[in-house]
CSV table of N, CA and C in Angstrom, one decimal:
chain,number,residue,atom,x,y,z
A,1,UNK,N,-92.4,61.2,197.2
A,1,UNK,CA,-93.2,62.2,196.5
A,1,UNK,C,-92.4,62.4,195.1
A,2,UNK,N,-93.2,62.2,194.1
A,2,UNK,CA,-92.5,62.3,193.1
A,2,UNK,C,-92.3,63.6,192.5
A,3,UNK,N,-91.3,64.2,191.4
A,3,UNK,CA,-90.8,65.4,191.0
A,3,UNK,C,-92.0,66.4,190.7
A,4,UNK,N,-93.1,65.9,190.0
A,4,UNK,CA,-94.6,66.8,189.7
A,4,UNK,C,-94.7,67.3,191.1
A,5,UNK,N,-95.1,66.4,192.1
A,5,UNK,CA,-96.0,66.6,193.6
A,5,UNK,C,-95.0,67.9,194.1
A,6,UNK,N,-93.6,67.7,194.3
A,6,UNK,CA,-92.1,67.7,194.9
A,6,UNK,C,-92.4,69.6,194.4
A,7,UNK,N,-92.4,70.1,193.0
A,7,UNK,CA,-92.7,71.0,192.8
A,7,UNK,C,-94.0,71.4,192.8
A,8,UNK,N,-94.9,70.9,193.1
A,8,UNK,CA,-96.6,71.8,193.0
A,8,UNK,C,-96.1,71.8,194.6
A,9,UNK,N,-95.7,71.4,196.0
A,9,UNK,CA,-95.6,71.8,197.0
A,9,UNK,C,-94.8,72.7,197.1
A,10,UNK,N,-93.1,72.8,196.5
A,10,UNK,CA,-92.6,74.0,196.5
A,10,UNK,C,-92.9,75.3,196.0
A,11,UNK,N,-94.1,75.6,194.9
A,11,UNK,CA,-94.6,76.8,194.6
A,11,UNK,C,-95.2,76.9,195.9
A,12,UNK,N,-95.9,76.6,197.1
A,12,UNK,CA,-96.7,77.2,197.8
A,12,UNK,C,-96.2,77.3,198.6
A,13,UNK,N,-94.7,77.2,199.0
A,13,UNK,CA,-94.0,78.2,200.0
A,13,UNK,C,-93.7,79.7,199.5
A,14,UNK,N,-93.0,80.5,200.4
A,14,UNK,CA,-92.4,81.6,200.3
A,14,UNK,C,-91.4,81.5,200.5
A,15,UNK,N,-90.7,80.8,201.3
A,15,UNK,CA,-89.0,80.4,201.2
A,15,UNK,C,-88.9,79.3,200.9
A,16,UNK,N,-87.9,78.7,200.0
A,16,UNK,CA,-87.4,77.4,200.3
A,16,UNK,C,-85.4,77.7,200.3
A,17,UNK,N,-85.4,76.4,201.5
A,17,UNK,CA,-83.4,76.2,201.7
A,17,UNK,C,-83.4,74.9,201.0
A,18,UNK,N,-82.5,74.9,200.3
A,18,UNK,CA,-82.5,73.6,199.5
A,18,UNK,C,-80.3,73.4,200.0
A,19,UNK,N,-80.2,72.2,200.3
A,19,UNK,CA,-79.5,71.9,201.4
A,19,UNK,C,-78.7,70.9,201.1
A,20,UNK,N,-77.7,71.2,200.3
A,20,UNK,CA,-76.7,69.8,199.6
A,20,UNK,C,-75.5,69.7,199.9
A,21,UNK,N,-75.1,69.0,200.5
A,21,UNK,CA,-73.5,69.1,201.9
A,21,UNK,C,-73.4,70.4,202.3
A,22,UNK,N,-72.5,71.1,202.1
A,22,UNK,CA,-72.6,72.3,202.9
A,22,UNK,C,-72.9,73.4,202.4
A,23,UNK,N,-73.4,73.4,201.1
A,23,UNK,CA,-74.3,74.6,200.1
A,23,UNK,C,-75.5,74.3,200.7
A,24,UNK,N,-75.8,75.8,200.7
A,24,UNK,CA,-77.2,75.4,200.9
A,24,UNK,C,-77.8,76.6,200.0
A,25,UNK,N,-78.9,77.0,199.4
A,25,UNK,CA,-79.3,77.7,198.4
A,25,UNK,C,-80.9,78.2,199.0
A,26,UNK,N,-81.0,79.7,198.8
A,26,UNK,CA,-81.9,80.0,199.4
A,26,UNK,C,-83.1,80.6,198.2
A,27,UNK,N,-84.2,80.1,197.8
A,27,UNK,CA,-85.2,80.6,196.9
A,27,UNK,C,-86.3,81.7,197.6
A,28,UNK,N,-86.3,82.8,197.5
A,28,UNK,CA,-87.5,83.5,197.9
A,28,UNK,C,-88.6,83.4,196.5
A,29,UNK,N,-89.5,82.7,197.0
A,29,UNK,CA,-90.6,82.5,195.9
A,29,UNK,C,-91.5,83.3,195.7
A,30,UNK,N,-91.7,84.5,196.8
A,30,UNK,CA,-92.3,85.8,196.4
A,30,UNK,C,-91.6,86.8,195.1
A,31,UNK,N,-90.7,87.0,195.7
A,31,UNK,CA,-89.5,87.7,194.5
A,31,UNK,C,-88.7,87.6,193.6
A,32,UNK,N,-88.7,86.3,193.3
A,32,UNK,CA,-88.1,86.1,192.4
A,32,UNK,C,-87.8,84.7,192.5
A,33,UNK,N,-89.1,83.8,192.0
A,33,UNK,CA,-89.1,82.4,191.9
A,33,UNK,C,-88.4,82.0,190.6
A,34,UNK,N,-87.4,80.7,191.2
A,34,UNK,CA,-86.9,80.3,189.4
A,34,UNK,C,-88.0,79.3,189.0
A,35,UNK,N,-87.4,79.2,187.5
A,35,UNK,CA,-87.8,78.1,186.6
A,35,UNK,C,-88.0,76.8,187.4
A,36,UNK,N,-89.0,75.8,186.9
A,36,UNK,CA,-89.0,74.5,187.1
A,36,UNK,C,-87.6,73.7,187.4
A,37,UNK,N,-87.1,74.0,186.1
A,37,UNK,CA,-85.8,73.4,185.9
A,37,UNK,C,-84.7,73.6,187.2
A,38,UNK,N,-84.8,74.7,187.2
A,38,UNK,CA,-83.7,74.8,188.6
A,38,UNK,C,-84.4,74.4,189.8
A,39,UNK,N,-85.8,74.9,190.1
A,39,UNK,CA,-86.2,74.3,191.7
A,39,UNK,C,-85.7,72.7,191.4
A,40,UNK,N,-86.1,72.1,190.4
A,40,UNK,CA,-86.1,70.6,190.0
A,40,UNK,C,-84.8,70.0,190.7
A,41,UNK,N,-83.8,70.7,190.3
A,41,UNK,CA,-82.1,70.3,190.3
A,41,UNK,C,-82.1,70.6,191.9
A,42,UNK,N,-82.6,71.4,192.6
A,42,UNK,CA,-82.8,71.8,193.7
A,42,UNK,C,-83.7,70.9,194.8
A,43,UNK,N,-84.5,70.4,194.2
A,43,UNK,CA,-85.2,69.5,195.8
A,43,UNK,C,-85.1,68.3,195.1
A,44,UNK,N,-84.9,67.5,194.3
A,44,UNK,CA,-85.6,66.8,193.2
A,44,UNK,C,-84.1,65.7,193.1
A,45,UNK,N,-84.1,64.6,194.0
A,45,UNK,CA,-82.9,63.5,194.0
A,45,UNK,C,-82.9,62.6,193.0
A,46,UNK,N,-81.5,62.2,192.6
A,46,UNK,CA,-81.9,61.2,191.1
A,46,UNK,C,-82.2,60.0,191.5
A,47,UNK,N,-83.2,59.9,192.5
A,47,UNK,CA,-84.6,59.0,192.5
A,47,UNK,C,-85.4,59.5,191.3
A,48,UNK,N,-85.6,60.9,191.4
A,48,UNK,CA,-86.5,61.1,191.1
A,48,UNK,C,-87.6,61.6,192.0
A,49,UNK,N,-87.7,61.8,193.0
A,49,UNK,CA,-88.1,62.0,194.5
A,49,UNK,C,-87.4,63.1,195.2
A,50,UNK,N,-88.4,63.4,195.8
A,50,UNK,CA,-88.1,64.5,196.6
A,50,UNK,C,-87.5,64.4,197.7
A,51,UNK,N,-86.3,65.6,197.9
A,51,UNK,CA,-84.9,64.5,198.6
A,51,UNK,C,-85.6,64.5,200.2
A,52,UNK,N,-84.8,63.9,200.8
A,52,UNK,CA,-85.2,64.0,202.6
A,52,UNK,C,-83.8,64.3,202.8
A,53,UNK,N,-84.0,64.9,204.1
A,53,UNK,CA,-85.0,65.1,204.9
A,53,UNK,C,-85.5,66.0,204.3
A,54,UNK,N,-86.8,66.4,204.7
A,54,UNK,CA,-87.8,67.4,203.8
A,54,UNK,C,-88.6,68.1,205.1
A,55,UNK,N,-88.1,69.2,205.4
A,55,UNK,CA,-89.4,69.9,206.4
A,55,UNK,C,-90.4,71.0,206.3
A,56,UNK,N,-91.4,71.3,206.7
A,56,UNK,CA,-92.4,72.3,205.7
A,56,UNK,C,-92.5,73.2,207.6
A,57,UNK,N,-92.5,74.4,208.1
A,57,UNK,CA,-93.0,75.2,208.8
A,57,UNK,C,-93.5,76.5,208.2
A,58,UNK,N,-94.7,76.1,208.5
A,58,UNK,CA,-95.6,77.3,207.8
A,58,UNK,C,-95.6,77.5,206.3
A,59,UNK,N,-94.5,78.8,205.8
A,59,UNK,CA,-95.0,79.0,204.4
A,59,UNK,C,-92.8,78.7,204.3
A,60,UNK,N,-92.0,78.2,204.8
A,60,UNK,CA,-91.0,78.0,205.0
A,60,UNK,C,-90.9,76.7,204.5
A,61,UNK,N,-89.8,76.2,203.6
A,61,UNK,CA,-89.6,74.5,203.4
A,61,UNK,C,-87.9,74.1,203.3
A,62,UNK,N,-87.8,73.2,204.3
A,62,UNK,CA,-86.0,73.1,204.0
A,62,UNK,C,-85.9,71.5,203.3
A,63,UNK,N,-85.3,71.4,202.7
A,63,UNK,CA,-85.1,70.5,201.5
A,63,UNK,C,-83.4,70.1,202.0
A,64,UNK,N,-83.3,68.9,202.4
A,64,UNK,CA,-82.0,68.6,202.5
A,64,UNK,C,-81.5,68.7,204.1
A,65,UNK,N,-80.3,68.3,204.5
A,65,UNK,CA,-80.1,69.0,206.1
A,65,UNK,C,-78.4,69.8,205.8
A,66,UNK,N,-78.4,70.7,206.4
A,66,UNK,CA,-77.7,71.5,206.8
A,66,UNK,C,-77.9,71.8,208.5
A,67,UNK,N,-76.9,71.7,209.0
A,67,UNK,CA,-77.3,71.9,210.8
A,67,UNK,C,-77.1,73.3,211.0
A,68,UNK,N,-76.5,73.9,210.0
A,68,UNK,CA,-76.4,75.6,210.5
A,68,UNK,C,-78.1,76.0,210.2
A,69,UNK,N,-78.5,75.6,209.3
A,69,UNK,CA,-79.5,76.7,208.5
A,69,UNK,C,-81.0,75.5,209.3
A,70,UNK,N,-81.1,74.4,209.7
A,70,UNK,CA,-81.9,73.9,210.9
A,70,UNK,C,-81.3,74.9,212.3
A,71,UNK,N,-80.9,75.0,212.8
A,71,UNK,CA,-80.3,76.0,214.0
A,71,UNK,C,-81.4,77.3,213.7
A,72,UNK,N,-80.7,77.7,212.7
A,72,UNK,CA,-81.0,79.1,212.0
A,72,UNK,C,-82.6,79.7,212.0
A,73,UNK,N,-83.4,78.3,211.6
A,73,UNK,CA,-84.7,78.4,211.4
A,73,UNK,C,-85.5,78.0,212.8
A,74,UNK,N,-84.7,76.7,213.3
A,74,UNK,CA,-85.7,76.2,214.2
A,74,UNK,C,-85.2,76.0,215.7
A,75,UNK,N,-83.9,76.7,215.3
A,75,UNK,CA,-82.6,76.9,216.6
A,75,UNK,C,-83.3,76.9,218.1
């Protein structure tokens, strides 16, 4: 999925964890969604592509793996 698609799917959550070794970054997209620019830097691998693993439950999206914050959500 490329960076356009990668962000028109992350506006239609309400959370996203975006998940890069052991940071993991939490966006509430109700309250205070960032700029393009930053979601971008955020799910968006220098493929150019939308990093994997990539999981979507419900209005929830985790972007990346972290095993605490997989536990956390799907524990």
């Amino acid at each position: 999925m490329n960076a356009d698609a990668a962000l028109e799917l992350a506006r239609t959550a309400n959370k996203i964890y975006a998940a890069k070794g052991k940071k993991v970054v939490v966006f509430d997209m109700k309250k205070d969604p960032p700029d393009d620019e930053t979601l971008r830097k955020a799910i968006v691998g220098p493929s150019g592509n939308l990093r994997a693993p990539t999981l979507r439950k419900g209005k929830t999206l985790v972007v990346g793996f972290n095993e605490d914050t997989y536990n956390e959500l799907f524990g």
